[in-house]
Short mmCIF file of C-alpha atoms in Angstrom, two decimals:
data_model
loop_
_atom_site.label_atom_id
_atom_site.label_comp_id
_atom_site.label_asym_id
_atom_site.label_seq_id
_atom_site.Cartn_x
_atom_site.Cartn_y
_atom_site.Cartn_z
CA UNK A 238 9.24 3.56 -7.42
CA UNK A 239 9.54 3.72 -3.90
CA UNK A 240 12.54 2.19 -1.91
CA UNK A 241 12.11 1.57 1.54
CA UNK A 242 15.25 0.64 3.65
CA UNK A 243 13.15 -0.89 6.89
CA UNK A 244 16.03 -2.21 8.87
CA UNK A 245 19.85 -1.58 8.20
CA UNK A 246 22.93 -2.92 9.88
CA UNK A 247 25.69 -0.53 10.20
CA UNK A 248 29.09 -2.62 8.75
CA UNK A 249 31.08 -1.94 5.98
CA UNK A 250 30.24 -4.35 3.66
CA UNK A 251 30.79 -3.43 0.16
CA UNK A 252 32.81 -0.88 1.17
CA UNK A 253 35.72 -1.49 -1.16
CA UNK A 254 35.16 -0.97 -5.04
CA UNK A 255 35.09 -4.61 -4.87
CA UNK A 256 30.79 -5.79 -4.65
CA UNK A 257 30.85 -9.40 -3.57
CA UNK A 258 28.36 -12.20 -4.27
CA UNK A 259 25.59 -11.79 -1.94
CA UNK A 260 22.25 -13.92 -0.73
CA UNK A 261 18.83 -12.47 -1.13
CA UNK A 262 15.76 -13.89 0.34
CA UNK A 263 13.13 -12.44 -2.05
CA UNK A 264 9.58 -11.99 -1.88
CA UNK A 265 7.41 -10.69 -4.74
CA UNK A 266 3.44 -10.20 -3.89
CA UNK A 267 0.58 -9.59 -5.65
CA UNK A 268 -0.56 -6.39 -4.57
CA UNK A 269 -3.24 -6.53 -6.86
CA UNK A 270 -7.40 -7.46 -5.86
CA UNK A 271 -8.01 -9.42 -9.44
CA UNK A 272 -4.95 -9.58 -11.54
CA UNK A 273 -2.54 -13.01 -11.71
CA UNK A 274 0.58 -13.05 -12.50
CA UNK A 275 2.10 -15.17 -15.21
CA UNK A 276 4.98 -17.18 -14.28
CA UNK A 277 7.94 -14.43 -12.47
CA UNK A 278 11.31 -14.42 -14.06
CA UNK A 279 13.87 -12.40 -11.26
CA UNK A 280 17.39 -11.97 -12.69
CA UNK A 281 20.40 -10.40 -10.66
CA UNK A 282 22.94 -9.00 -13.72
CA UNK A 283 25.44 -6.65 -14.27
CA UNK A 284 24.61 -2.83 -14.68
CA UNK A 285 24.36 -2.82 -18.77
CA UNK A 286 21.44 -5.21 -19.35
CA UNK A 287 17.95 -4.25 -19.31
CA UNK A 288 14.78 -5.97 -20.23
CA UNK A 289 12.89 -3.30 -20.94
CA UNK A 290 13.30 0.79 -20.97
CA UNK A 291 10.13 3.36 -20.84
CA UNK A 292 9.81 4.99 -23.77
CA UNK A 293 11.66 2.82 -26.16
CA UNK A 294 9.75 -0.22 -28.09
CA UNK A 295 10.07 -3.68 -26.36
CA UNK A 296 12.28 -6.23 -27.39
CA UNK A 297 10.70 -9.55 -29.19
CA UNK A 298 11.52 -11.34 -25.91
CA UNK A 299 9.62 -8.84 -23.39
CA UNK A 300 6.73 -8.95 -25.93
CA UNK A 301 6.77 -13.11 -25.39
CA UNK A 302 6.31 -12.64 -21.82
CA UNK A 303 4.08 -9.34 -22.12
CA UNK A 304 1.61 -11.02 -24.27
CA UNK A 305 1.77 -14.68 -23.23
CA UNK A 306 3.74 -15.13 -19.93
CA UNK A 307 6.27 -17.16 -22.00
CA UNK A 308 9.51 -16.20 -20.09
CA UNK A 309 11.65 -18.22 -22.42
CA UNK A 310 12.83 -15.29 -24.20
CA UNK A 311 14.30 -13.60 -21.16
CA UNK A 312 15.80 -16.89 -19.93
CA UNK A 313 17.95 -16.38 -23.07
CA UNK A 314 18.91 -12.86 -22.84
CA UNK A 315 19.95 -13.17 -19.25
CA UNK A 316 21.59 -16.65 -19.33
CA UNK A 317 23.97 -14.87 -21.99
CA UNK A 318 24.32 -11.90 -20.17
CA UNK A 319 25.79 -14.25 -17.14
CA UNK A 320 22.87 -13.18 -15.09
CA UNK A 321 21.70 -15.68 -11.63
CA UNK A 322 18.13 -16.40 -12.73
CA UNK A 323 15.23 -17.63 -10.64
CA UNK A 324 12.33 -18.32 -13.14
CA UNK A 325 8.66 -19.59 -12.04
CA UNK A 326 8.94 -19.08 -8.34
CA UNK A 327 5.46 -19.06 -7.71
CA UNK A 328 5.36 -22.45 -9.25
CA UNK A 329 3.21 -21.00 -11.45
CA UNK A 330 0.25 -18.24 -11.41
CA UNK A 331 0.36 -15.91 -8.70
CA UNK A 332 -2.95 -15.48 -7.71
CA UNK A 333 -4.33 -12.09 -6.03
CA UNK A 334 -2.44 -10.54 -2.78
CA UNK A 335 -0.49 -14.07 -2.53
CA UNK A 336 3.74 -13.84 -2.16
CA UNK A 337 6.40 -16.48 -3.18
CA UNK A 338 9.20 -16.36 -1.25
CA UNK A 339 12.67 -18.13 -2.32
CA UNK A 340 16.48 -17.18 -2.23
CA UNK A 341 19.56 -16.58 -4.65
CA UNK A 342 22.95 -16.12 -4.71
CA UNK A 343 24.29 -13.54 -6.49
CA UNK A 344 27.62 -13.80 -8.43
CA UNK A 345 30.03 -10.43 -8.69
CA UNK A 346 29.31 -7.86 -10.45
CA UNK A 347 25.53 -9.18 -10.38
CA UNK A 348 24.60 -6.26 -8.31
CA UNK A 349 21.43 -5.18 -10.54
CA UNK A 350 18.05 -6.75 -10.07
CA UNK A 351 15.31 -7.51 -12.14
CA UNK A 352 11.19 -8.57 -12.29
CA UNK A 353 9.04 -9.27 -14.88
CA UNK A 354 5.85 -10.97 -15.11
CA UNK A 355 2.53 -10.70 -17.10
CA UNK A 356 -0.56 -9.58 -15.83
CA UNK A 357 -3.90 -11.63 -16.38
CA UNK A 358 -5.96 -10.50 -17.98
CA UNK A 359 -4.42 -8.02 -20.35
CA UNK A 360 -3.19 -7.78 -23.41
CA UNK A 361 0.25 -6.97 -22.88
CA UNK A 362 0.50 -5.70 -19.34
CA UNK A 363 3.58 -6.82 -17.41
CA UNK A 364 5.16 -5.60 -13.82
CA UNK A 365 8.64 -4.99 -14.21
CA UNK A 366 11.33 -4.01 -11.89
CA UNK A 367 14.31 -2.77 -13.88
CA UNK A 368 17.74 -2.53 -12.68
CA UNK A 369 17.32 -2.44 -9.25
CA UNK A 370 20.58 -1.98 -7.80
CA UNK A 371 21.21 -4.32 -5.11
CA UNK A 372 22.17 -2.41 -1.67
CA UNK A 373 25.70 -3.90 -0.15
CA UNK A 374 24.23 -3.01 3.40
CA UNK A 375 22.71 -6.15 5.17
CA UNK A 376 18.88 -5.52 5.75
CA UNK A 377 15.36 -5.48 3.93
CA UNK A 378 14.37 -3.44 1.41
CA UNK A 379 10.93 -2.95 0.04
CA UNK A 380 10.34 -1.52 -3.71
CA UNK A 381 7.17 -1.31 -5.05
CA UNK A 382 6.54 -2.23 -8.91
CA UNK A 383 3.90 -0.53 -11.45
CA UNK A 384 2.29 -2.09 -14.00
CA UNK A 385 3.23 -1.29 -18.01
CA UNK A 386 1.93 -1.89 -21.35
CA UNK A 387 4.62 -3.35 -23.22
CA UNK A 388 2.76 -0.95 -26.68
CA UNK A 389 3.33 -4.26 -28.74
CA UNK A 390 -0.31 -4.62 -28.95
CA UNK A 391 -3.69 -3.78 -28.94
CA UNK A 392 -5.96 -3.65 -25.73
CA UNK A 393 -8.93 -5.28 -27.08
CA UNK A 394 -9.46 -6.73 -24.00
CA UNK A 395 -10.86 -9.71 -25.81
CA UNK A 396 -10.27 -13.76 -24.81
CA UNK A 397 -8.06 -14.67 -27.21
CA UNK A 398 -4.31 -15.77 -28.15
CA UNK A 399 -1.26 -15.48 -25.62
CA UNK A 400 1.20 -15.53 -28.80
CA UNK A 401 3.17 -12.65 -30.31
CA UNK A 402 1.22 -10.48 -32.58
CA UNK A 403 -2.02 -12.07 -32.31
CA UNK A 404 -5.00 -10.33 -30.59
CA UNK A 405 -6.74 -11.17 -27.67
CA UNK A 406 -4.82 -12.67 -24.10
CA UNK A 407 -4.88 -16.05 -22.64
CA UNK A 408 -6.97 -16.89 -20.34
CA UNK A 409 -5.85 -19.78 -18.28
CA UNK A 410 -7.16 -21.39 -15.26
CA UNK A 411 -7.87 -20.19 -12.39
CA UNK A 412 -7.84 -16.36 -13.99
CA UNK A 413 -11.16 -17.07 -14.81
CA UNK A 414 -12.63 -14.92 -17.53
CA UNK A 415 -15.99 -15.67 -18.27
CA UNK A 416 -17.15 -13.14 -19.94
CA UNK A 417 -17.35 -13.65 -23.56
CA UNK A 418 -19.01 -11.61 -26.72
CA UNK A 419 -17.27 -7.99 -26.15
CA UNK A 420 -16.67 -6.83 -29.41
CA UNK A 421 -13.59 -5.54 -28.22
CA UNK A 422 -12.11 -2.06 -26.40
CA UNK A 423 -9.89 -1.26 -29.83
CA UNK A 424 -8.01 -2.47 -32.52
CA UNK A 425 -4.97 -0.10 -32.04
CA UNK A 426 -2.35 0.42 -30.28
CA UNK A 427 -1.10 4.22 -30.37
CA UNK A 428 1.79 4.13 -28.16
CA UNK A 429 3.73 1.40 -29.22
CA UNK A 430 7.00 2.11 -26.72
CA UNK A 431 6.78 0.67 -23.21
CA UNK A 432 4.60 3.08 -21.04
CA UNK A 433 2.32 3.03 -17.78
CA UNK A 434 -0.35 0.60 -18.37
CA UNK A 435 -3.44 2.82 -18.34
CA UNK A 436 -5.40 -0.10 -16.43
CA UNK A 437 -8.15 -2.28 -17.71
CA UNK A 438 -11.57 -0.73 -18.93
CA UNK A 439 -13.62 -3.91 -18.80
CA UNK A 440 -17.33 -3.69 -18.81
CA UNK A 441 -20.33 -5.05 -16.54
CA UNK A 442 -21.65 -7.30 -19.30
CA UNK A 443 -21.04 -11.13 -19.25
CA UNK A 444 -22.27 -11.77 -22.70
CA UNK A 445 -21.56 -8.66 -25.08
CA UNK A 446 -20.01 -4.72 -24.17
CA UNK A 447 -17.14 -4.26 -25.53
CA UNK A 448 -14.58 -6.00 -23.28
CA UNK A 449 -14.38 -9.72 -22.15
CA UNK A 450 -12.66 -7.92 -18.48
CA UNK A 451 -15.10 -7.19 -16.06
CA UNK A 452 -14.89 -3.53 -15.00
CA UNK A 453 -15.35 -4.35 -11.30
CA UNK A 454 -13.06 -7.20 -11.17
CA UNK A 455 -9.90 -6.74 -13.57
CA UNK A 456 -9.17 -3.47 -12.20
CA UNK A 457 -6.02 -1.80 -10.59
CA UNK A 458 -4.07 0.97 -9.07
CA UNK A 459 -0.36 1.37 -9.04
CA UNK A 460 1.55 -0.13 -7.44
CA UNK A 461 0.80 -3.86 -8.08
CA UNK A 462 3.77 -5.70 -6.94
CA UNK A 463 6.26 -5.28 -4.20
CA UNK A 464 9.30 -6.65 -4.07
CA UNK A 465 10.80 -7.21 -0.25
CA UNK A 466 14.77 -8.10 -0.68
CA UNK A 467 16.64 -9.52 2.41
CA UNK A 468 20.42 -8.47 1.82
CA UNK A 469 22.17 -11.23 4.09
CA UNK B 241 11.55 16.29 30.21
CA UNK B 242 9.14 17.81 32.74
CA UNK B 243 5.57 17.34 31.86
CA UNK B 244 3.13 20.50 32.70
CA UNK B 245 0.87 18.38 35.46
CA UNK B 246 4.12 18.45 37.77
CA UNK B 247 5.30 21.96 36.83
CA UNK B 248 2.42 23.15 38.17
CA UNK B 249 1.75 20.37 41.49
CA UNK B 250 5.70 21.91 42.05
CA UNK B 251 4.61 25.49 41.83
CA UNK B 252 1.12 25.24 43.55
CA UNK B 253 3.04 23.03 46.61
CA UNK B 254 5.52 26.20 46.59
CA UNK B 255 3.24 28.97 46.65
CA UNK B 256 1.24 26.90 49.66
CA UNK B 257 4.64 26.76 51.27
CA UNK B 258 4.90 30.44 50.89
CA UNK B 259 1.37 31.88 52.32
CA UNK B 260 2.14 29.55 55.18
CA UNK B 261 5.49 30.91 55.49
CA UNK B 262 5.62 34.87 54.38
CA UNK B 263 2.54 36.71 53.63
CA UNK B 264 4.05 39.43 50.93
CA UNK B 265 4.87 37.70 48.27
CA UNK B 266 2.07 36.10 46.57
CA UNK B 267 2.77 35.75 43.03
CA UNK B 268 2.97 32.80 43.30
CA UNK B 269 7.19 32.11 42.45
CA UNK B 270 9.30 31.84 45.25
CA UNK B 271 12.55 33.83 45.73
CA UNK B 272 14.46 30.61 46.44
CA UNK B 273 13.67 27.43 45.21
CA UNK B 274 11.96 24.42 46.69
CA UNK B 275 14.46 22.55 49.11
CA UNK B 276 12.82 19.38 47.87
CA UNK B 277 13.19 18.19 43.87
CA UNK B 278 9.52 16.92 43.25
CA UNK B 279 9.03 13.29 42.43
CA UNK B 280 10.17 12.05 39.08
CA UNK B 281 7.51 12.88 37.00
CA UNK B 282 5.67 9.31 34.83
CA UNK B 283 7.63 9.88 31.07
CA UNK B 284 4.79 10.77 29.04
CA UNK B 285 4.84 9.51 24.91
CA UNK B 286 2.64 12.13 23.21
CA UNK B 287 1.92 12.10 19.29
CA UNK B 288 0.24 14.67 17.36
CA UNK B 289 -0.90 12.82 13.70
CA UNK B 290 -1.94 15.07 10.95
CA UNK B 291 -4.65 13.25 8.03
CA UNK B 292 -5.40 15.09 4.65
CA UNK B 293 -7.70 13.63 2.93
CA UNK B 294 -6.27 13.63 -0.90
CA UNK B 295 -8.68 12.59 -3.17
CA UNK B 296 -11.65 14.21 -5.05
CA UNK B 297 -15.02 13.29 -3.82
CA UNK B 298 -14.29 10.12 -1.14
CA UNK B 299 -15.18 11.35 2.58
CA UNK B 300 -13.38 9.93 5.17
CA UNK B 301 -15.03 8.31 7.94
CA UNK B 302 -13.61 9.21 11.55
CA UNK B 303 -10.37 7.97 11.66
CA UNK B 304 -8.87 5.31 14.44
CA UNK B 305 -5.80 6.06 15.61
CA UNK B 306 -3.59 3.61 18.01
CA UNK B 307 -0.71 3.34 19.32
CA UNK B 308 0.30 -0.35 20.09
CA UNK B 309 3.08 -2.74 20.81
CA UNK B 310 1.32 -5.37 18.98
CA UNK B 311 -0.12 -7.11 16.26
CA UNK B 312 -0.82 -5.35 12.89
CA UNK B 313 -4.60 -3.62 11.50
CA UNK B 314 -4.51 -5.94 8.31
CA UNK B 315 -2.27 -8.30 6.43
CA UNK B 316 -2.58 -8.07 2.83
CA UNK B 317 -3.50 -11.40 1.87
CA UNK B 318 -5.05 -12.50 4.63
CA UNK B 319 -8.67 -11.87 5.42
CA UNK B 320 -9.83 -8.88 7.24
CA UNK B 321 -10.57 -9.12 11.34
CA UNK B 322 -13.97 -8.29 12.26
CA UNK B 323 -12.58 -4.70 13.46
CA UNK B 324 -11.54 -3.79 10.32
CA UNK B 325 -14.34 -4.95 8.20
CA UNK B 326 -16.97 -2.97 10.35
CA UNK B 327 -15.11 0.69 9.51
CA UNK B 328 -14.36 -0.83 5.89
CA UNK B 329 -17.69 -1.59 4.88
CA UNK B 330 -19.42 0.97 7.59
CA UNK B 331 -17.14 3.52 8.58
CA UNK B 332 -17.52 2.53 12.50
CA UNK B 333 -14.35 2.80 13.83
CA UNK B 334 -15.23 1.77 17.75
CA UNK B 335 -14.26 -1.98 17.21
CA UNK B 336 -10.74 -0.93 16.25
CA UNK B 337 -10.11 1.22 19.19
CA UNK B 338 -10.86 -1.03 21.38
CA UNK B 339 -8.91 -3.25 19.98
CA UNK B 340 -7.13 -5.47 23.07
CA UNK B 341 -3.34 -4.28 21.89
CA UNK B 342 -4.35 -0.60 21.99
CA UNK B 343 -2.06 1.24 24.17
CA UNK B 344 -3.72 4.64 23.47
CA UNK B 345 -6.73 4.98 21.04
CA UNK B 346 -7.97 8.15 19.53
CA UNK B 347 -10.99 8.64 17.11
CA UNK B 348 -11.71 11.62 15.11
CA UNK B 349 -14.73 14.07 15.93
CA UNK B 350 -16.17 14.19 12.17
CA UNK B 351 -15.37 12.45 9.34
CA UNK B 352 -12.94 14.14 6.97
CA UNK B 353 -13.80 15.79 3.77
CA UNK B 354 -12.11 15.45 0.59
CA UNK B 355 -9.10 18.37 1.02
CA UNK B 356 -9.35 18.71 4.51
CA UNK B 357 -6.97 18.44 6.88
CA UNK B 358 -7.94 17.19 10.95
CA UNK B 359 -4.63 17.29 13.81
CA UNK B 360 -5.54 15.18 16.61
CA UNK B 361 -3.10 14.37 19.62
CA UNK B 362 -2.75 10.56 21.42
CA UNK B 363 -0.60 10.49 24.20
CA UNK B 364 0.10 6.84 26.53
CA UNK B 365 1.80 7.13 29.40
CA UNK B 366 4.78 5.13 30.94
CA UNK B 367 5.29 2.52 28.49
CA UNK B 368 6.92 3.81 24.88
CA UNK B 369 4.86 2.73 22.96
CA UNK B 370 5.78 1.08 19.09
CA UNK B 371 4.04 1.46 16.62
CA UNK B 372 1.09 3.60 15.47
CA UNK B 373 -1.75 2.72 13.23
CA UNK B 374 -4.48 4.84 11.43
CA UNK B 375 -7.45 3.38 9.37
CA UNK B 376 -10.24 4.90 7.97
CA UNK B 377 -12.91 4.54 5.35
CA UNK B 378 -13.60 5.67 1.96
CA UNK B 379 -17.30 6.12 2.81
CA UNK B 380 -18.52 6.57 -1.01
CA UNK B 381 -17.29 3.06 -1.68
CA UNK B 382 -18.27 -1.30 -0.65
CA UNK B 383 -15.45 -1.61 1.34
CA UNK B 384 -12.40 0.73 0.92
CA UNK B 385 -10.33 2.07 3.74
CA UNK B 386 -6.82 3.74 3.81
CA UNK B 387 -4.48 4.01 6.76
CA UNK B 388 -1.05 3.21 8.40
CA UNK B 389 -0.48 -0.34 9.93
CA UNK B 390 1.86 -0.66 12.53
CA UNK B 391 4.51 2.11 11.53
CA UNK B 392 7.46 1.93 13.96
CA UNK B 393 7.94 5.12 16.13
CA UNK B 394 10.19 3.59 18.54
CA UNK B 395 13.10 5.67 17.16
CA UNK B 396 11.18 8.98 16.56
CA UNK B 397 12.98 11.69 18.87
CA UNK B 398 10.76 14.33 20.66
CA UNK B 399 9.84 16.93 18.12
CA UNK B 400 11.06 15.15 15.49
CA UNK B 401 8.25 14.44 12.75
CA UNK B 402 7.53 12.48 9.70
CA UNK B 403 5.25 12.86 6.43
CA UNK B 404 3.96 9.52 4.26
CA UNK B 405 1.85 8.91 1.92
CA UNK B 406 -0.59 5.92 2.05
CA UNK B 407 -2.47 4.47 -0.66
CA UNK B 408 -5.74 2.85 -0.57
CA UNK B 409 -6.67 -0.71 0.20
CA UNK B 410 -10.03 -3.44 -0.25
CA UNK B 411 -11.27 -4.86 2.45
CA UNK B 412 -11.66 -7.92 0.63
CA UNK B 413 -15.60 -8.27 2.90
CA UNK B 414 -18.27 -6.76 0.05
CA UNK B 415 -18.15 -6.98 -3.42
CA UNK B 416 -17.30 -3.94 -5.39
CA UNK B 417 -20.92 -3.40 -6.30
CA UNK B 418 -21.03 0.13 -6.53
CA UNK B 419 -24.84 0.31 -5.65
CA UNK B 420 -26.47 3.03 -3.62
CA UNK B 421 -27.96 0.75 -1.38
CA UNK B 422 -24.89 -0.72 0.08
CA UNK B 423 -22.60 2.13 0.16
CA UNK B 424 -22.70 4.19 3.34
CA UNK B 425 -21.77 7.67 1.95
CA UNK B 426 -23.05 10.85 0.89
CA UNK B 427 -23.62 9.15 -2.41
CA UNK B 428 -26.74 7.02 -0.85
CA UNK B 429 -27.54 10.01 1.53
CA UNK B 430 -26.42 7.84 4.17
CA UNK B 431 -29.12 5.41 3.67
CA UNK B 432 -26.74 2.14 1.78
CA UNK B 433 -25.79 -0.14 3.80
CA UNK B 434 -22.64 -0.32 5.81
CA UNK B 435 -21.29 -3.56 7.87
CA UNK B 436 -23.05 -6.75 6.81
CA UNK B 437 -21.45 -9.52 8.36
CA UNK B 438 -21.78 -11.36 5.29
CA UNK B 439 -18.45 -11.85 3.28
CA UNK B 440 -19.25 -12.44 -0.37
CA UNK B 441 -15.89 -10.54 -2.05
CA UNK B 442 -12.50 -12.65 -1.98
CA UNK B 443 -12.31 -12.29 1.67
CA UNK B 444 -8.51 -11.59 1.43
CA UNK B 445 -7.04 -7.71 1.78
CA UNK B 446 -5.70 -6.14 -1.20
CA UNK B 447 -4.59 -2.68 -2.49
CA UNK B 448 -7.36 -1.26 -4.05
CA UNK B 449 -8.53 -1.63 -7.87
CA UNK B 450 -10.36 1.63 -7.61
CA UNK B 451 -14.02 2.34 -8.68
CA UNK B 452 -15.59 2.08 -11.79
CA UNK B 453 -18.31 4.54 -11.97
CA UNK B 454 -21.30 5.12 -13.90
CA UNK B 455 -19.66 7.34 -16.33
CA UNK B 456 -17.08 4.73 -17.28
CA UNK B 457 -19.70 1.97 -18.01
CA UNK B 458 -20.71 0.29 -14.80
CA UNK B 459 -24.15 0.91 -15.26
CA UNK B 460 -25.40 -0.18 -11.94
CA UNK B 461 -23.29 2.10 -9.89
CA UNK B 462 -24.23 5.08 -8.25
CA UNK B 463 -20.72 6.55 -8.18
CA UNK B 464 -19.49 8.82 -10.94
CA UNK B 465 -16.19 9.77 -12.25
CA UNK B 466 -16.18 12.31 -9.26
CA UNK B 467 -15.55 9.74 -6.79
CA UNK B 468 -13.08 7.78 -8.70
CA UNK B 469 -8.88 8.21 -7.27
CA UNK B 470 -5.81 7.15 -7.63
CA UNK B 471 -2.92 6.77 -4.66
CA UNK B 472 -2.17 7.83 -2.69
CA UNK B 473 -5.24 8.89 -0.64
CA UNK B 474 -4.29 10.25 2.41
CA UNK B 475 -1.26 12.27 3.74
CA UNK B 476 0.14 12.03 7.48
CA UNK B 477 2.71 13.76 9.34
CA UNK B 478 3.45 12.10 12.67
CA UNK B 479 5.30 14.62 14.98
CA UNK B 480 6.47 12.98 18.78
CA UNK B 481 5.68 15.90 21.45
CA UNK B 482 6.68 14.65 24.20
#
């Protein structure tokens, strides 16, 4: 991750133990040339919940929104965790290198931010910011998000079903995969904590190979979202 | 901070003052000084920029480096000028230094191979300038460049320097095709093709997805797992001289 302070005023805001609610203006973009993003949900919470920790297996709801978009799940983990929640800014899919931009307020003690979305089309890639701890210092931040595998199932890379445990991804308009008779990448799925997504194979054949992703297309390099926070 | 050009007007108009004046002394540094302070000498900004080329097997085409008060080299998500297209897909780098908001423009004198390091120096004089901006090409690819877009060096101190790390971006201009014939690098001897005015990619800029490659089952591409990378691709440490 890389945290970028571009602009800082000097006060002494959030100076005393004390963190007050504060406004964000947010903006998440694609950084990505051929990936969408599945609808975002953005939560600002308390330093003891997490969505989702490297190297331990995902939790039922990240593997909703990992596999299918559905951010439902998460909605329900955060609501109860007394997060602020901004769900769907995009307003939907967020196509290639495009931003949604929107605001919250946060509550105290909601000093922690996270993103999580899907990426399409995988199997169970998502871009996740983790507790991001919220700066007290007016100014804008920039952090830059990597892409995971959420290990909850295989890459087959094959047109298929967005729901838990069953193969294949969704494939919704506009993501546009056309591509159809791969016999698919593999039926396993080795490491089955949350890791770095190793990135799409895909292949360069429309009607068989062994992935429904196109190799030239699907593609990406970290990091695939950025996250710019305005501290007010 | 005295600049060399009037050290040395001050010390030739002193040693002129001197033959005229007293024959026996002529090396040149007076025994007391000049009654007269020169003129105040034009504040000179000076940057020396340090590239590295970081990845395996992706030359660099000569680099464009600018210093500017305005405007930005790309906008990710919004389509590529003409500029920036023509050293994307080609490696030509003259349409971006000329580029109207250049203050100062500097090109490198070769292209820069993969591990290699090139210093170069850009200097504008009078106005301080803003930012500073480098782009250059991945030449054995459609349309992938790397760079820095308008980084601020309004607060950089003299001698005071800075190292980033950049990672690698699409043009958005030319499909990812991989062939030889429309890649201008080493891979295609030279002979693909580079800036086609033609846009038929999703004329928007992006990070880069990387390449494919032969060897991982594009099997139209001339490129091989040699030329494949990850970011970041290029290193550079700006230092402020003057």
């Amino acid at each position: 991750m890389t945290i970028k302070k571009l602009a800082a005023v000097a006060t002494l805001v959030g100076s005393s133990s004390l963190v007050s609610a504060q406004e964000l203006e947010i903006t998440i973009t694609n950084l990505t040339h051929g990936i969408y993003y599945t609808p975002f949900i953005v939560a600002a919470h308390d330093g003891t919940t997490s969505f989702f920790r490297s190297g331990t297996p995902a939790s039922p709801e990240l593997q909703q929104m990992a596999e299918g978009g559905n951010i439902a799940g998460l909605e329900t983990i955060f609501t109860a965790a007394n997060a602020n929640i901004t769900s769907n800014p995009a307003g939907g899919l967020l196509a290639p290198a495009r931003s949604t931009t929107f605001t919250m307020s946060t509550d105290d003690g909601n000093n922690y931010l996270s993103v999580g979305a899907m990426l399409l089309p995988t199997n169970d890639g998502f871009a996740g910011l983790n507790n991001w701890r919220i700066p007290s210092e007016p100014g804008t931040y920039r952090v830059n998000v990597n892409a995971y595998d959420a290990g909850t199932e295989a890459n087959d890379e094959i047109v298929g079903s967005g729901a838990p445990g069953e193969p294949g991804f969704p494939n919704p308009p506009p993501v546009g995969v056309v591509a159809t008779g791969g016999t698919g990448v593999t039926t396993i799925e080795t490491n089955t904590n949350v890791h770095i997504h190793r990135g799409n194979l895909g292949d360069d054949d429309p009607t068989g190979g062994k992935s429904d992703i196109t190799n030239y297309v699907h593609r990406w390099l970290n990091p695939v979202v950025r996250v710019t926070v305005k501290v007010m | 901070m005295l600049n060399t050009k009037s050290i040395l007007t001050t010390a030739i108009a002193s040693s002129l003052l001197l033959l005229s004046a007293c024959s026996d002394n002529d090396d040149g540094f007076p025994e007391t000084p000049a009654p007269t302070p020169p003129a105040p000498a034009p504040v000179t900004f000076q940057f020396e920029v340090t590239v590295t080329n970081l990845t395996n097997a992706q030359p660099m085409s000569p680099v464009a480096v600018l210093l500017h008060n305005e405007g930005r080299i790309w906008t990710t998500g919004e389509p590529a000028s003409v500029a920036l297209e023509t050293i994307a897909e080609g490696g030509d780098n003259s349409q971006i230094l000329a580029l109207d908001v250049a203050l100062a423009a500097k090109g490198g004198e070769s292209p820069l191979a993969p591990g290699a390091s090139q210093t170069m120096t850009i200097s504008n004089l009078e106005t301080a300038p803003e930012r500073l901006s480098i782009v250059t090409m991945l030449v054995n690819t459609n349309d992938a460049f790397t760079g820095l877009n308008a980084y601020d060096v309004s607060n950089m101190a003299v001698d005071e320097s800075i190292s980033l790390r950049v990672g690698s971006y699409d043009s958005g201009t030319e499909r990812n095709s991989e062939r030889a014939n429309t890649i201008p690098g080493p891979v295609s001897g030279g002979a693909g093709e580079g800036f086609n005015a033609e846009r038929d990619d999703i004329d928007i800029v992006t990070r880069h997805p990387g390449i494919v490659s032969q060897d991982d089952g594009f099997r139209t591409s001339e490129l091989t797992q040699a030329h494949r990378w990850d970011d970041p691709t290029m290193n550079i440490t700006i230092r402020r001289l003057q």
